[in-house]
Amino acid sequence: EWEEVLSMIREVTVGAGESSENNLPMTDDVPSDFGRVIPRAFFERNEGGWRNRVKIAAARAEYGEVKRRAQTLAKTVAADFWGISTSDHHDDDTKLLWWEKMNLSLTGDAAVANSIVVQDIFNNNLALRDVPSWARTTLDDGSYAKPPSSYSHPRDRNGKLLLNRYTTERVEVALSDYLDACQEAKAGVTLALQSLSGDIRDRGRLPCIVRAAAANLIMTAVAQHASASLSAGWEAATVVRDEGHESEAGTFAGLWPYWMDGSESVPNTFRLDGMVLLTAPNMSGKTTLMRSCAAAALLSACGFRAPLRKRGSTIRRFDAMFVRGASADVPTEGKSAFGAEMTDICAMMECCGKRSLVFVDELGSFVLIRNEA
């Protein structure tokens, strides 16, 4: 069943370590790039959201249209913004692409693309800061290399003129065509994924996907815990069954708070046997020790490492764990702090038994004896 689902997924999507169209690695499905002609961030912004999600064959027409429109846009920008004709870079025998050859010809101030072509991330637009100097150059016949009148102010997404930016009609048309192609590609990728989801649903394979997702989540958590616990210096305790004294909860060797670095805390070694009453001044660490002990017992019961500095810790396997901290009034339930505490203690008495680990912190701390007498 899983092999069938995996085969269906691989027909549409590309996984890690696989190859995409024409055996090209997945990393080749990257946003368009024309070097200094157009800022690379512009293409990443418009293509990064839908690339590397499906195989090229799943949206071949849309991918091809984006490539063609991006080429047209780059050539138009090269001609109208940079004043360089792409046809001037096709007559040599080198294997460089036209824009690679053009980049080699850009020197001086023109080598810095950001000083000429400006990407407007708010309006998703490309423009110039000013009419380029080469456009004002007069030719032998007295005409301009490109009439300054052909440059106009672009409009923002609200239709307002951007008076500090310049563009041409050809660039605006090529830009609009490219953005439309990107939207169609995004829709095509979405449609391919929706079609895959529909096929999996129609064949009754959704339960398999859910089980695989749950297993992946569990294994990811286990792997991350193993990595983090090893780097933190945690140790694994020995979990024992109900052998020996039923009242003994276990021995905790070198326990420290799980939220602290082991080198910055004071470890505690102790044995829990029967009911333990812990008393000490305020801010001495009673609650910290209780929470650390409960966390270590829970982690050990799950087979994980715990914040135990020394080997030799033995912790009993419990059928239930109950941790109750201090509380306050609960007006929404019509209970005082004492009433809320007694409700929790009642639930504890009903659910916990002799094989349970119970922690109760500051029971009745909000009750003023003098006022309640």
Coordinates of C-alpha atoms in Angstrom, one line a residue:
E1 CA 0.0 0.0 0.0
W2 CA 2.8 2.4 0.9
E3 CA 4.8 1.6 -2.2
E4 CA 1.8 2.5 -4.3
V5 CA 1.4 5.8 -2.6
L6 CA 5.1 6.5 -2.8
S7 CA 5.0 5.7 -6.5
M8 CA 2.1 8.1 -7.1
I9 CA 3.9 10.9 -5.2
R10 CA 7.2 10.4 -7.1
E11 CA 5.4 10.7 -10.4
V12 CA 4.6 14.3 -9.5
T13 CA 7.0 15.6 -6.9
V14 CA 10.7 15.5 -6.5
G15 CA 12.1 14.2 -3.2
A16 CA 15.6 14.7 -1.7
G17 CA 18.3 12.8 -3.5
E18 CA 16.1 12.3 -6.6
S19 CA 16.5 13.7 -10.1
S20 CA 14.1 15.9 -11.9
E21 CA 13.5 16.3 -15.6
N22 CA 16.2 14.9 -17.9
N23 CA 18.0 13.5 -14.8
L24 CA 18.9 17.0 -13.7
P25 CA 19.3 17.4 -9.9
M26 CA 16.5 19.1 -8.1
T27 CA 18.7 22.1 -7.3
D28 CA 18.6 22.9 -11.1
D29 CA 15.0 23.9 -10.7
V30 CA 16.0 27.4 -9.5
P31 CA 14.6 30.9 -10.3
S32 CA 15.7 32.6 -13.5
D33 CA 19.0 34.4 -13.4
F34 CA 20.5 36.9 -15.8
G35 CA 23.4 38.2 -13.8
R36 CA 23.6 41.9 -13.6
V37 CA 20.9 42.6 -16.1
I38 CA 18.1 42.2 -13.6
P39 CA 18.5 41.8 -9.8
R40 CA 18.5 38.2 -8.8
A41 CA 16.2 38.9 -5.9
F42 CA 13.4 39.9 -8.4
F43 CA 13.3 36.4 -9.9
E44 CA 13.6 34.7 -6.5
R45 CA 10.6 36.7 -5.2
N46 CA 8.4 35.8 -8.2
E47 CA 9.5 32.2 -8.7
G48 CA 10.7 30.9 -5.4
G49 CA 7.2 30.1 -4.1
W50 CA 6.3 27.5 -6.7
R51 CA 9.6 26.0 -7.9
N52 CA 11.0 22.8 -6.5
R53 CA 7.5 21.6 -5.6
V54 CA 6.7 19.4 -8.6
K55 CA 8.6 17.8 -11.4
I56 CA 9.0 20.0 -14.5
A57 CA 6.9 17.4 -16.5
A58 CA 3.9 18.0 -14.2
A59 CA 3.7 21.7 -15.4
R60 CA 5.9 21.6 -18.5
A61 CA 3.9 24.3 -20.5
E62 CA 3.9 26.7 -17.5
Y63 CA 7.6 26.2 -16.9
G64 CA 8.4 26.8 -20.5
E65 CA 6.3 30.0 -20.7
V66 CA 8.0 31.4 -17.6
K67 CA 11.4 30.7 -19.2
R68 CA 10.4 32.4 -22.5
R69 CA 8.9 35.4 -20.8
A70 CA 11.9 35.8 -18.5
Q71 CA 14.2 35.8 -21.5
T72 CA 12.1 38.4 -23.2
L73 CA 12.1 40.6 -20.1
A74 CA 15.8 40.3 -19.7
K75 CA 16.5 41.3 -23.3
T76 CA 14.1 44.2 -23.1
V77 CA 15.7 45.5 -19.9
A78 CA 19.2 45.1 -21.5
A79 CA 18.1 47.1 -24.5
D80 CA 16.1 49.9 -22.9
F81 CA 17.8 50.2 -19.5
W82 CA 21.4 49.3 -20.2
G83 CA 21.5 50.3 -23.9
I84 CA 23.1 47.0 -25.0
S85 CA 21.6 45.0 -27.8
T86 CA 21.6 41.3 -27.2
S87 CA 22.3 40.6 -30.8
D88 CA 25.8 42.0 -30.3
H89 CA 26.7 39.0 -28.3
H90 CA 25.9 36.1 -30.6
D91 CA 28.7 36.2 -33.2
D92 CA 31.6 34.7 -31.3
D93 CA 32.5 31.1 -30.8
T94 CA 32.4 31.1 -27.0
K95 CA 29.8 29.0 -25.2
L96 CA 28.8 31.8 -22.9
L97 CA 25.1 32.9 -22.8
W98 CA 24.2 36.3 -24.2
W99 CA 23.8 37.8 -20.7
E100 CA 27.0 36.3 -19.5
K101 CA 28.8 38.0 -22.4
M102 CA 27.0 41.2 -21.6
N103 CA 28.1 41.0 -18.0
L104 CA 31.7 40.9 -19.1
S105 CA 31.2 44.0 -21.2
L106 CA 29.8 46.0 -18.2
T107 CA 32.6 47.9 -16.6
G108 CA 32.9 50.9 -14.3
D109 CA 29.7 52.3 -12.8
A110 CA 27.6 50.1 -15.0
A111 CA 29.0 47.0 -13.2
V112 CA 26.8 47.7 -10.2
A113 CA 23.3 46.7 -11.2
N114 CA 21.6 48.3 -8.2
S115 CA 22.8 51.7 -9.4
I116 CA 20.8 51.4 -12.6
V117 CA 18.0 48.8 -12.3
V118 CA 15.9 49.3 -9.2
Q119 CA 13.7 46.5 -7.8
D120 CA 10.5 47.8 -6.1
I121 CA 9.5 45.0 -3.8
F122 CA 6.3 46.7 -2.7
N123 CA 5.0 47.1 -6.2
N124 CA 6.9 44.1 -7.7
N125 CA 8.3 46.3 -10.4
L126 CA 11.6 47.2 -12.2
A127 CA 12.6 50.7 -13.0
L128 CA 15.4 53.2 -13.4
R129 CA 16.4 56.0 -11.0
D130 CA 16.8 58.4 -13.9
V131 CA 16.8 58.4 -17.7
P132 CA 20.2 56.7 -18.6
S133 CA 22.9 59.0 -19.9
W134 CA 23.5 56.9 -23.0
A135 CA 19.9 57.6 -24.1
R136 CA 20.7 61.3 -24.2
T137 CA 23.7 60.8 -26.5
T138 CA 23.2 62.2 -30.0
L139 CA 24.2 60.2 -33.0
D140 CA 25.9 61.4 -36.2
D141 CA 22.5 62.2 -37.7
G142 CA 21.5 64.4 -34.7
S143 CA 19.0 61.9 -33.3
Y144 CA 19.1 60.4 -29.8
A145 CA 20.4 56.9 -29.2
K146 CA 17.0 56.4 -27.5
P147 CA 14.6 59.4 -27.3
P148 CA 14.3 60.5 -23.7
S149 CA 10.6 61.0 -24.4
S150 CA 10.2 57.2 -24.6
Y151 CA 10.8 57.0 -20.9
S152 CA 7.9 57.5 -18.6
H153 CA 7.1 57.2 -14.9
P154 CA 5.7 53.8 -13.8
R155 CA 2.7 53.5 -11.6
D156 CA 2.5 51.8 -8.2
R157 CA -0.1 49.1 -7.2
N158 CA -2.6 51.9 -6.4
G159 CA -2.2 53.6 -9.8
K160 CA -0.2 56.5 -8.5
L161 CA 2.7 57.8 -10.6
L162 CA 6.2 57.1 -9.2
L163 CA 7.8 60.4 -10.1
N164 CA 11.3 59.3 -9.0
R165 CA 11.4 56.3 -11.2
Y166 CA 11.5 55.8 -15.0
T167 CA 10.6 52.9 -17.4
T168 CA 9.6 52.2 -20.9
E169 CA 6.4 50.8 -22.5
R170 CA 8.3 47.8 -23.8
V171 CA 9.7 47.0 -20.4
E172 CA 6.2 47.4 -18.8
V173 CA 4.7 45.0 -21.3
A174 CA 7.4 42.4 -20.9
L175 CA 7.2 42.7 -17.1
S176 CA 3.4 42.2 -17.2
D177 CA 3.8 39.2 -19.4
Y178 CA 6.4 37.7 -17.1
L179 CA 4.3 38.2 -14.0
D180 CA 1.3 36.7 -15.7
A181 CA 3.4 33.7 -16.6
C182 CA 4.5 33.3 -13.0
Q183 CA 1.0 33.3 -11.8
E184 CA 0.0 30.7 -14.4
A185 CA 3.0 28.6 -13.3
K186 CA 1.9 28.9 -9.7
A187 CA -1.6 27.8 -10.6
G188 CA -0.2 24.9 -12.7
V189 CA 1.9 23.6 -9.8
T190 CA -1.0 24.0 -7.4
L191 CA -3.3 22.1 -9.8
A192 CA -0.7 19.3 -10.2
L193 CA -0.6 18.9 -6.4
Q194 CA -4.3 19.0 -6.0
S195 CA -4.7 16.4 -8.7
L196 CA -2.2 14.2 -6.8
S197 CA -4.1 14.7 -3.6
G198 CA -7.4 13.8 -5.4
D199 CA -5.9 10.6 -6.8
I200 CA -4.6 9.5 -3.4
R201 CA -8.0 10.2 -1.8
D202 CA -10.0 8.4 -4.5
R203 CA -7.9 5.3 -4.1
G204 CA -8.4 5.3 -0.4
R205 CA -4.8 5.9 0.5
L206 CA -5.3 8.8 2.9
P207 CA -5.0 6.6 6.0
C208 CA -1.6 5.5 4.8
I209 CA -0.5 9.1 4.4
V210 CA -1.7 9.9 7.9
R211 CA 0.1 7.0 9.5
A212 CA 3.3 7.9 7.6
A213 CA 3.0 11.5 8.7
A214 CA 2.5 10.4 12.3
A215 CA 5.5 8.1 12.1
N216 CA 7.6 10.9 10.6
L217 CA 6.6 13.3 13.4
I218 CA 7.6 10.7 16.0
M219 CA 10.9 9.8 14.5
T220 CA 11.7 13.5 14.0
A221 CA 11.0 14.2 17.6
V222 CA 13.1 11.2 18.7
A223 CA 16.0 12.3 16.5
Q224 CA 16.0 15.9 17.7
H225 CA 15.8 14.7 21.3
A226 CA 18.7 12.4 20.9
S227 CA 20.8 15.1 19.3
A228 CA 19.9 17.8 21.9
S229 CA 20.2 15.4 24.9
L230 CA 23.7 14.2 23.8
S231 CA 24.9 17.7 23.4
A232 CA 23.5 18.7 26.8
G233 CA 25.2 15.7 28.5
W234 CA 22.0 14.0 29.6
E235 CA 22.1 10.3 30.6
A236 CA 19.7 7.4 30.3
A237 CA 18.2 6.0 33.5
T238 CA 17.4 2.3 34.0
V239 CA 13.6 1.8 34.1
V240 CA 12.6 -1.1 36.5
R241 CA 9.3 -2.8 37.0
D242 CA 7.5 -3.4 40.3
E243 CA 10.3 -5.3 41.9
G244 CA 11.3 -4.9 45.5
H245 CA 9.6 -2.1 47.5
E246 CA 6.3 -0.9 45.9
S247 CA 6.7 2.4 47.6
E248 CA 10.1 3.2 46.1
A249 CA 9.9 5.5 43.1
G250 CA 13.6 5.4 42.2
T251 CA 17.0 6.9 42.6
F252 CA 17.9 10.1 40.8
A253 CA 21.7 10.6 40.4
G254 CA 22.9 14.1 39.5
L255 CA 19.5 15.5 38.6
W256 CA 19.4 19.2 37.4
P257 CA 16.7 21.4 35.9
Y258 CA 16.0 20.5 32.2
W259 CA 15.8 24.1 31.2
M260 CA 19.2 25.0 32.5
D261 CA 22.7 24.2 31.3
G262 CA 24.3 21.5 33.4
S263 CA 27.4 23.5 34.0
E264 CA 25.4 26.3 35.5
S265 CA 23.3 24.3 37.9
V266 CA 23.8 22.3 41.2
P267 CA 23.0 18.6 40.7
N268 CA 20.9 16.7 43.3
T269 CA 21.2 13.0 44.1
F270 CA 18.4 11.5 46.1
R271 CA 16.0 8.5 46.4
L272 CA 12.3 8.7 46.5
D273 CA 10.7 6.1 48.7
G274 CA 7.2 6.4 50.0
M275 CA 5.7 9.9 50.7
V276 CA 8.2 12.7 50.8
L277 CA 7.5 16.1 52.4
L278 CA 9.9 18.7 51.2
T279 CA 10.2 21.9 53.2
A280 CA 12.6 24.9 52.8
P281 CA 12.5 28.7 52.6
N282 CA 11.0 30.6 49.7
M283 CA 13.1 30.7 46.5
S284 CA 15.2 27.8 47.7
G285 CA 14.3 25.5 44.7
K286 CA 11.5 23.2 46.0
T287 CA 9.4 23.7 42.9
T288 CA 12.4 23.5 40.6
L289 CA 13.4 20.1 42.1
M290 CA 9.8 18.8 41.8
R291 CA 9.5 19.8 38.2
S292 CA 12.9 18.4 37.3
C293 CA 12.1 15.1 39.0
A294 CA 8.8 14.8 37.2
A295 CA 10.4 15.6 33.8
A296 CA 13.2 13.1 34.4
A297 CA 10.7 10.4 35.4
L298 CA 8.5 11.1 32.3
L299 CA 11.4 11.1 29.9
S300 CA 12.9 7.9 31.3
A301 CA 9.5 6.2 31.1
C302 CA 9.4 7.1 27.4
G303 CA 12.9 5.7 26.8
F304 CA 14.5 9.0 26.4
R305 CA 17.6 10.5 28.1
A306 CA 17.0 12.8 31.1
P307 CA 18.9 15.6 32.8
L308 CA 20.9 13.1 34.9
R309 CA 24.6 13.8 35.2
K310 CA 25.6 10.4 36.6
R311 CA 25.0 6.9 35.6
G312 CA 23.2 4.5 37.9
S313 CA 19.8 6.2 38.1
T314 CA 17.0 3.8 38.4
I315 CA 13.4 4.9 37.9
R316 CA 10.3 2.8 38.4
R317 CA 7.8 2.3 35.6
F318 CA 4.6 4.2 36.7
D319 CA 1.1 3.7 35.4
A320 CA 0.3 7.4 35.9
M321 CA 2.0 10.7 36.7
F322 CA 0.3 13.7 38.4
V323 CA 1.9 17.1 38.9
R324 CA -0.1 19.8 40.6
G325 CA 1.3 23.3 41.2
A326 CA 0.0 26.4 43.0
S327 CA -3.1 28.1 41.6
A328 CA -5.3 31.1 42.0
D329 CA -9.0 31.9 42.0
V330 CA -11.0 30.7 39.0
P331 CA -13.9 33.2 38.7
T332 CA -15.2 31.7 35.4
E333 CA -15.9 28.4 37.2
G334 CA -17.0 30.0 40.4
K335 CA -14.1 28.6 42.4
S336 CA -11.7 30.0 44.8
A337 CA -8.0 29.0 44.8
F338 CA -8.8 26.5 47.5
G339 CA -11.7 25.1 45.6
A340 CA -9.7 24.7 42.5
E341 CA -7.0 22.9 44.4
M342 CA -9.4 20.5 46.1
T343 CA -11.0 19.7 42.7
D344 CA -7.6 18.7 41.3
I345 CA -6.8 16.7 44.4
C346 CA -10.1 14.9 44.1
A347 CA -9.3 14.0 40.5
M348 CA -5.8 12.8 41.7
M349 CA -7.3 10.6 44.4
E350 CA -9.7 9.0 41.8
C351 CA -7.1 8.4 39.1
C352 CA -3.9 7.6 40.9
G353 CA -2.9 4.4 42.7
K354 CA 0.0 2.8 44.4
R355 CA 1.9 2.6 41.1
S356 CA 1.6 6.3 40.4
L357 CA 4.0 9.2 40.8
V358 CA 2.3 12.2 42.3
F359 CA 3.7 15.7 42.9
V360 CA 1.7 18.3 44.8
D361 CA 3.3 21.8 45.2
E362 CA 2.2 24.4 47.8
L363 CA -1.2 22.9 48.6
G364 CA -3.3 25.5 50.3
S365 CA -0.8 28.3 49.9
F366 CA -3.5 30.8 49.0
V367 CA -5.6 30.1 52.1
L368 CA -5.0 32.6 54.9
I369 CA -5.5 30.7 58.2
R370 CA -6.3 33.8 60.2
N371 CA -9.0 35.0 57.8
E372 CA -10.6 31.6 57.4
A373 CA -10.6 30.7 61.0

